[in-house]
Short mmCIF file of C-alpha atoms in Angstrom, two decimals:
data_model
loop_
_atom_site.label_atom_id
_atom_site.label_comp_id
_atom_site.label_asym_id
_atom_site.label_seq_id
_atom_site.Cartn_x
_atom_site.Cartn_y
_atom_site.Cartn_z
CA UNK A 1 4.66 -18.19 333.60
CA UNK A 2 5.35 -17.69 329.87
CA UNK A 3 3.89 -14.00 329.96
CA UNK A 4 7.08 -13.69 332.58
CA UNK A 5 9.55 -15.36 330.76
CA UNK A 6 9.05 -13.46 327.84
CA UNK A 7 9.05 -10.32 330.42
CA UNK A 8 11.97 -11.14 331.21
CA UNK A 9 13.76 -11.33 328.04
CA UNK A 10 12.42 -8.63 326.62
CA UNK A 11 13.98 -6.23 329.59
CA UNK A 12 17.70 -8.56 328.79
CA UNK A 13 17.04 -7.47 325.53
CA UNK A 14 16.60 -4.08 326.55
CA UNK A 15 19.34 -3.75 328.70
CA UNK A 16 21.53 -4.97 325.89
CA UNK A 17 20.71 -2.36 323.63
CA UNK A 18 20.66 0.12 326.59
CA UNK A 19 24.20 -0.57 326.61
CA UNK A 20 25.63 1.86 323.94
CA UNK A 21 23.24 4.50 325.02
CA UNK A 22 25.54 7.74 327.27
CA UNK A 23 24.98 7.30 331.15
CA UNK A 24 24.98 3.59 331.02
CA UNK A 25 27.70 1.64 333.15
CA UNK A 26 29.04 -1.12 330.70
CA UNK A 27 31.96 -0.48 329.14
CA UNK A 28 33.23 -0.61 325.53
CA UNK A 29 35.38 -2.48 323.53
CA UNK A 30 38.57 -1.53 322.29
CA UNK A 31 36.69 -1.59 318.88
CA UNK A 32 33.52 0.19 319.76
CA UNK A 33 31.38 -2.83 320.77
CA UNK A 34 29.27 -3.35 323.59
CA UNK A 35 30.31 -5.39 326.16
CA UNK A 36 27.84 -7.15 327.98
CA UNK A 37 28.30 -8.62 331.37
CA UNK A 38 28.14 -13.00 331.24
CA UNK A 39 25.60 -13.05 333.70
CA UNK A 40 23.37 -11.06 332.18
CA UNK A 41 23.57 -12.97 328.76
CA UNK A 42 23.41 -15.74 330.96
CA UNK A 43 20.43 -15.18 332.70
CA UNK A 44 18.67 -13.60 329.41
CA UNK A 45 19.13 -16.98 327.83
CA UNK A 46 17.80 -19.21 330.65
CA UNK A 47 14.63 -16.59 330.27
CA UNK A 48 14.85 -17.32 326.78
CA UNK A 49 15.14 -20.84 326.82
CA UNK A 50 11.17 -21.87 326.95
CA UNK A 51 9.79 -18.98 324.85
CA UNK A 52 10.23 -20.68 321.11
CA UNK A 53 9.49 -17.29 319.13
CA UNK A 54 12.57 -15.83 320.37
CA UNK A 55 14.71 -18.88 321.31
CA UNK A 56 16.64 -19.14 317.17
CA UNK A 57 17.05 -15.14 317.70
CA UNK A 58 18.39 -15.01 321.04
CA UNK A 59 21.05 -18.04 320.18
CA UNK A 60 21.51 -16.21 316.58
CA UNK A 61 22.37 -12.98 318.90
CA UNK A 62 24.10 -14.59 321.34
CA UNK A 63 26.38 -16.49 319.07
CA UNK A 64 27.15 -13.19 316.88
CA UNK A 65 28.34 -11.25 320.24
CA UNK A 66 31.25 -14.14 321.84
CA UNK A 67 32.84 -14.45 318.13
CA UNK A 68 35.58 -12.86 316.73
CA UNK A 69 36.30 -11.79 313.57
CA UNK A 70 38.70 -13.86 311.65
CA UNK A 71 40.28 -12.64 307.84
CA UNK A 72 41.98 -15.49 305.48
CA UNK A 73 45.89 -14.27 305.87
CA UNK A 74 47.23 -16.13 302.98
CA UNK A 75 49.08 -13.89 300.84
CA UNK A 76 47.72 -13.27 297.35
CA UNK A 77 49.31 -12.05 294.11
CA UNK A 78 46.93 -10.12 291.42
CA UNK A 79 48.52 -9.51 287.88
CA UNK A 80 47.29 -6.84 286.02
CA UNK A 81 47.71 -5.16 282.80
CA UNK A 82 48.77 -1.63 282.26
CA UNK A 83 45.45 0.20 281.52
CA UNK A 84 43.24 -2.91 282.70
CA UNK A 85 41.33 -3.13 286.36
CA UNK A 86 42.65 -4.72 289.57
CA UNK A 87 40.91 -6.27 292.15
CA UNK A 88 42.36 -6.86 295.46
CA UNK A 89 40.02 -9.38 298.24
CA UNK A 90 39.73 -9.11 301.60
CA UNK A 91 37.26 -11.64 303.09
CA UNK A 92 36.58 -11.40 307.12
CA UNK A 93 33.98 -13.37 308.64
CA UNK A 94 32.25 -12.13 311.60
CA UNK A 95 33.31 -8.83 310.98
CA UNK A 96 29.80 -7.47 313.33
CA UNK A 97 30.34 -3.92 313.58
CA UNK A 98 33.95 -3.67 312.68
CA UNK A 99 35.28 -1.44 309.49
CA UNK A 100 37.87 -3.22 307.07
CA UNK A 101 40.58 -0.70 305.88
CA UNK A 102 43.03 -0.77 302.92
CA UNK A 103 46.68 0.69 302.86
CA UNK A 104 49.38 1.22 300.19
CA UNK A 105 52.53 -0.68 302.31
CA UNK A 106 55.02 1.36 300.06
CA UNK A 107 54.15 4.63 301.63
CA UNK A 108 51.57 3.65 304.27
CA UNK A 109 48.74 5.55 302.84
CA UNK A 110 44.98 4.52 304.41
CA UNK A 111 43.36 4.65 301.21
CA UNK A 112 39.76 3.41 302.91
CA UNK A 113 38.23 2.46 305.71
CA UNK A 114 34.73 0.41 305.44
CA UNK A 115 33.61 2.15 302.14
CA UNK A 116 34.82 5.29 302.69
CA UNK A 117 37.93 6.42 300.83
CA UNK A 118 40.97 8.77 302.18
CA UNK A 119 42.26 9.33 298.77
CA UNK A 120 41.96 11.79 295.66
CA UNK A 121 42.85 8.79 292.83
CA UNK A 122 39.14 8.40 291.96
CA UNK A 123 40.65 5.34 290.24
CA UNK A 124 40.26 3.37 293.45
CA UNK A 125 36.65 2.42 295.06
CA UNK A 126 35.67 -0.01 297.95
CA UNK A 127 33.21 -3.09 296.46
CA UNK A 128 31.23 -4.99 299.11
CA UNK A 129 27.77 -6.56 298.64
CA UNK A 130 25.34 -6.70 301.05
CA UNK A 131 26.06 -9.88 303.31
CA UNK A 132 28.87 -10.58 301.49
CA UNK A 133 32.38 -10.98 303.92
CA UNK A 134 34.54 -10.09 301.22
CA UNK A 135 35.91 -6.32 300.81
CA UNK A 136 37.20 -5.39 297.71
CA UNK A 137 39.81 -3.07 296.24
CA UNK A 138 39.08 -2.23 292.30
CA UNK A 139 41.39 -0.18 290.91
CA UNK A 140 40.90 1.01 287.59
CA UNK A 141 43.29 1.72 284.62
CA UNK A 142 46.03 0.52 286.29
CA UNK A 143 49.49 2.35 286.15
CA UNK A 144 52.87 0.98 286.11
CA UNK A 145 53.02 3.10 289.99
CA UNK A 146 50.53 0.88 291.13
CA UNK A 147 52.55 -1.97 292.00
CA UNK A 148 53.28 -3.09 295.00
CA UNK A 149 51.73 -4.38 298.30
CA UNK A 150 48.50 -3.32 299.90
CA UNK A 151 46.86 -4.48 303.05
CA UNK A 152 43.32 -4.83 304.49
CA UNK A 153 43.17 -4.47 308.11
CA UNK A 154 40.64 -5.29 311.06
CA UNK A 155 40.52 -4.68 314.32
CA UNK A 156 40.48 -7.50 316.76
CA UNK A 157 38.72 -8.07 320.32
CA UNK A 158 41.91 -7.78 322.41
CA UNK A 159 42.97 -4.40 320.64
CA UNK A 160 45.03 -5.90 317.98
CA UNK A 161 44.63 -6.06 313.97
CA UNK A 162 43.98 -8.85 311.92
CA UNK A 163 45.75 -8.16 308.22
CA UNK A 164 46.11 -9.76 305.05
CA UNK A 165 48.58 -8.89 302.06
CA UNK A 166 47.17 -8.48 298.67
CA UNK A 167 50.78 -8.43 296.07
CA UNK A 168 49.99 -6.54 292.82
CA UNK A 169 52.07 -6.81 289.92
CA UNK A 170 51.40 -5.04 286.75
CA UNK A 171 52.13 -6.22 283.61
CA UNK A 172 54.10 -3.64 281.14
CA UNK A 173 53.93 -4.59 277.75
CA UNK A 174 57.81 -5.43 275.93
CA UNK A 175 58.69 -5.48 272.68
CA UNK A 176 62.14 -6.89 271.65
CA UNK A 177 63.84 -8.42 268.42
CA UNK A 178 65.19 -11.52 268.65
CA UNK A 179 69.24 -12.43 268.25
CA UNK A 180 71.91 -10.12 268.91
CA UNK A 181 71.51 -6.03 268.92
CA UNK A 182 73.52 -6.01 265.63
CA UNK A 183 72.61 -8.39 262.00
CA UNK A 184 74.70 -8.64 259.59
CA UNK A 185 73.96 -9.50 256.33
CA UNK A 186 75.31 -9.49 252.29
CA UNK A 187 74.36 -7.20 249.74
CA UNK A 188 71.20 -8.62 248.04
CA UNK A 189 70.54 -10.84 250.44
CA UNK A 190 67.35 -10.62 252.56
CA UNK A 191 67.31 -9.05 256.08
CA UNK A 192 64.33 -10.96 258.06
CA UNK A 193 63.53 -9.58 261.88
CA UNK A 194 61.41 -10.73 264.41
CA UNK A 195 59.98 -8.39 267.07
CA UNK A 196 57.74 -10.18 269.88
CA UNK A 197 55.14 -8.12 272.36
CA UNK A 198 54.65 -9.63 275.24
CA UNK A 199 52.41 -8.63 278.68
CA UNK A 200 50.06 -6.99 276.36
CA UNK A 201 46.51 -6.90 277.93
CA UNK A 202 45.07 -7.13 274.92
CA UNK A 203 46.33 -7.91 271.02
CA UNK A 204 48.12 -4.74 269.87
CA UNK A 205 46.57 -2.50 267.38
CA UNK A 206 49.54 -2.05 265.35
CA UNK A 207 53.38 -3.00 265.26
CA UNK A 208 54.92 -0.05 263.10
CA UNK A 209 58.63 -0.55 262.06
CA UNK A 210 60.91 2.03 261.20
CA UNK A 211 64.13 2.21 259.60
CA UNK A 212 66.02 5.08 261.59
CA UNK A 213 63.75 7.81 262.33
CA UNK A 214 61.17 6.34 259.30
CA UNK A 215 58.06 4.39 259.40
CA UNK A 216 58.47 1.41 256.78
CA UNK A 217 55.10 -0.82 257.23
CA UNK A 218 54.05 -0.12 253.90
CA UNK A 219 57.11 0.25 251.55
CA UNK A 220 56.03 -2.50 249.56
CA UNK A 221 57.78 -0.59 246.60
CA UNK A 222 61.20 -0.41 248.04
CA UNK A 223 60.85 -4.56 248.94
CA UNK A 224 59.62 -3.65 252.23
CA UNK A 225 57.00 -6.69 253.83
CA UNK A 226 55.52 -6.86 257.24
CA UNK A 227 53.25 -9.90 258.37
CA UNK A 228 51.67 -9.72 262.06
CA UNK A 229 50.57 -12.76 264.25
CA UNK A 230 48.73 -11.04 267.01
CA UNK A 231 47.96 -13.01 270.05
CA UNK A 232 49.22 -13.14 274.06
CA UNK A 233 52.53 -13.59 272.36
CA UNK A 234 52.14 -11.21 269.42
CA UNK A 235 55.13 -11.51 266.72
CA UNK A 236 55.88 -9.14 264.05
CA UNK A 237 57.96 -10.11 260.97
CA UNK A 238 60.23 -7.92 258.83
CA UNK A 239 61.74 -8.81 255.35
CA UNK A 240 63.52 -6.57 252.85
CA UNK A 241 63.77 -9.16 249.96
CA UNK A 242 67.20 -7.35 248.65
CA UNK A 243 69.13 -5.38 250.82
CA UNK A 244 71.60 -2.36 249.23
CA UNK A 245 73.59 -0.52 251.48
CA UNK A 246 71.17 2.00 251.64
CA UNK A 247 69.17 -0.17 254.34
CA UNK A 248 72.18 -0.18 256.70
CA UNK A 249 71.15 1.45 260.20
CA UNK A 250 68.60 1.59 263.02
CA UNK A 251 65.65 -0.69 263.20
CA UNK A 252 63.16 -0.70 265.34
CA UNK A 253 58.95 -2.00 266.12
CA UNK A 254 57.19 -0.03 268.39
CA UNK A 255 53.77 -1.23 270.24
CA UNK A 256 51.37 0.60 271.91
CA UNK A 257 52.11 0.92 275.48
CA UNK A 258 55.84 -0.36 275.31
CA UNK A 259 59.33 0.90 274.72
CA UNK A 260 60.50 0.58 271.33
CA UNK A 261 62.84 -2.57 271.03
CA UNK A 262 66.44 -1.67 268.46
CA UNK A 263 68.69 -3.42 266.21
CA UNK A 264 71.21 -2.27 263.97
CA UNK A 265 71.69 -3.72 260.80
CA UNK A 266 74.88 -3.72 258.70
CA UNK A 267 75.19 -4.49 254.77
CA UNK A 268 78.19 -5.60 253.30
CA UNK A 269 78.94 -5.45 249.98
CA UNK A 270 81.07 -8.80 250.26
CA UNK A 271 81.23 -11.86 252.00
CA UNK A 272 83.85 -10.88 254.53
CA UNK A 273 82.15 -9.98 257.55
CA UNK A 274 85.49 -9.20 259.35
CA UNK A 275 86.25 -6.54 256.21
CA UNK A 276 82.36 -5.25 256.61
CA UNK A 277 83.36 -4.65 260.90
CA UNK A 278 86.51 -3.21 259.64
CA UNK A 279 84.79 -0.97 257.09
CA UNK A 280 82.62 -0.05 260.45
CA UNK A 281 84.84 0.55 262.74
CA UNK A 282 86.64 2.95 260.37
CA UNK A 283 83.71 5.13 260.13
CA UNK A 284 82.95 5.47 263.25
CA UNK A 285 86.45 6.45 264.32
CA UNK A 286 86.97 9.96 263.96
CA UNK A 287 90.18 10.26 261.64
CA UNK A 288 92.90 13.32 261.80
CA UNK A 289 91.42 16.40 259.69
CA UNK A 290 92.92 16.55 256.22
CA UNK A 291 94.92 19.47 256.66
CA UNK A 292 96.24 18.06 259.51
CA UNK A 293 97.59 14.86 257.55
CA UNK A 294 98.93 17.24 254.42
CA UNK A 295 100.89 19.56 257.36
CA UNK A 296 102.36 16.40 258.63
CA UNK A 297 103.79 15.34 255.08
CA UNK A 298 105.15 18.81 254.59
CA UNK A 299 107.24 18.56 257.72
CA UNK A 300 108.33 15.34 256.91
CA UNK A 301 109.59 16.29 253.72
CA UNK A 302 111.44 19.60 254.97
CA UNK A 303 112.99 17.45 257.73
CA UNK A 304 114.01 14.84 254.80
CA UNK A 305 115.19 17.24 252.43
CA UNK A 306 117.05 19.03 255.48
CA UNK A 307 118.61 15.50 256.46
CA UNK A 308 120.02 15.66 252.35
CA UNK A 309 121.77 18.48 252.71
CA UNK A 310 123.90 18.22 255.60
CA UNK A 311 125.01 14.75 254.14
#
C-alpha cells in the first residue's frame, strides 16, 4: 500500500514538472509559472499524506506554488556623497521564479532586470546573495546626475507589478563665508573670515584662500594666518592682523568638490563707513572723460565772456 502511495506521488510529481515541458496542456502564468490544476495538487497531497520521507517536501512545495510574492512598498530615502557609493534595497519575499528589475523614474530607463544590467554606466551592478530576498542597487562614485527616484519592480500573479520607490539624494559639498557678501573694516584693523564646508563625505584635504585671483594660505609674511577645524562641519578661519588698503577686494576658500564661496572686503582709511561707500561708489561709477569736462569749461567761458559783451 505504501509502495503505491509513493507511486503515486512520484507520477504527481512528475506531472508537475511535466508541466513546463512543449506539448503539455497546462497553461502558464502571466509571469512564466506553471500552473497546476487544484485537483491534481490535491490528489498528489492526499498520496503524499502517509509517505513521511516526502510529506515536509511536498507541503514545502506545495506551500511555495499558492503564494505570492509580496515587496515592502514603504518609500525609502538614501543620502549619498558626491564620489561615495549608494545602495538602493529592494526586498521581495516569495519572489519563486520571478526577476526583480530596477528603473531610473526620471527618464524611465530599465537599468536591470534579475542581475542582468541594460545599461553602459559600469558604475551600477545588481547585489543579491544567495537566499537572500533583498535586491540591491550599488552605485558607485556617485554623481550629482544621480539623484532622483528609482524603482524595483515585480511581477505579480494576476499580471500586475508590485513596486517600491528607493529616493536618492546626493550630497554636494558647500562652502560659504559667514555674514554679509561685503566686510567692512578700518585701516589697521584685523579682517577675520569664516568659511564653513558642509555635505563633505569626508574631511577636506585642504581649504585654500585667495585674495582675488591669489592663493594666500601661507603669507605668513604679509600677516596672512589660516587655522582649519576639519570635521562633518569643517570651518576655515582667515585673519590679516593689519589690514592696508592694499587687501581691499575679492576673497574667497575653495574646497575640493564645491563651488568657491566670495566676499568682498573693503578698507577704509577712516572711521566713516558712509565716506568709505562713498569713496566706493565713486570708483565704480564711470566719470565723464577729462577732455570732455575741460571742453565743457571752455564753452562755458566763451558763452560767459559772450554774455559780457553784449551787456
Amino acid at each position: 500500500m505504501c509502495g503505491a502511495r509513493a507511486a503515486a506521488l512520484m507520477a504527481a510529481l512528475a506531472a508537475l514538472l511535466a508541466v513546463g515541458e512543449p506539448g503539455h496542456g497546462a497553461g502558464l502564468g502571466g509571469d512564466g509559472a506553471a500552473e497546476v490544476d487544484d485537483a491534481e495538487l490535491d490528489a498528489a497531497e492526499l498520496a503524499a499524506a502517509d509517505v513521511p520521507a516526502w510529506r515536509e517536501l511536498w507541503q514545502a512545495s506545495l506551500a511555495a506554488l499558492r503564494r505570492e510574492p509580496s515587496i515592502n512598498t514603504t518609500r525609502e530615502e538614501v543620502l549619498a556623497p558626491v564620489g561615495g557609493v549608494a545602495f538602493l534595497h529592494c526586498p521581495v519575499r516569495n519572489l519563486g521564479e520571478r526577476g526583480v528589475s530596477w528603473v531610473r523614474r526620471r527618464d524611465w530607463h530599465i537599468l536591470s532586470s534579475g542581475l542582468l544590467l541594460y545599461t553602459n554606466d559600469e558604475r551600477f551592478q545588481v547585489l543579491h546573495g544567495e537566499g537572500s530576498d533583498d535586491w540591491i542597487l550599488q552605485i558607485k562614485y556617485v554623481q550629482k546626475r544621480d539623484n532622483g527616484t528609482y524603482e524595483c519592480q515585480v511581477a505579480s500573479g494576476g499580471g500586475g507589478t508590485l513596486s517600491r520607490r528607493v529616493e536618492l539624494r546626493v550630497l554636494v559639498p558647500e562652502a560659504f563665508i559667514l555674514g554679509a557678501e561685503e566686510y567692512h573694516v578700518d585701516a589697521g584693523s584685523a579682517i577675520n573670515l569664516v568659511c564653513i564646508i558642509e555635505n563633505s563625505p569626508a574631511p577636506p584635504q585642504y581649504v585654500f584662500w585667495y585674495h582675488n585671483a591669489r592663493m594666500i594660505n601661507y603669507d605668513e609674511a604679509q600677516g596672512v594666518t589660516v587655522s582649519t577645524a576639519p570635521g562633518a562641519r569643517t570651518q576655515s578661519a582667515l585673519r590679516v592682523h593689519a589690514a592696508r588698503p592694499s587687501h581691499a577686494g575679492n576673497y574667497s576658500c575653495r574646497a575640493p568638490g564645491a563651488d568657491p564661496a566670495h566676499i568682498y572686503v573693503y578698507v577704509s582709511e577712516g572711521s566713516d563707513k558712509m565716506a568709505a561707500t562713498l569713496s566706493r561708489n565713486a570708483a565704480v561709477a564711470q566719470g565723464p572723460p577729462v577732455s570732455v569736462l575741460l571742453y565743457a569749461l571752455l564753452a562755458s567761458a566763451v558763452l560767459s565772456a559772450g554774455a559780457l559783451e553784449r551787456t
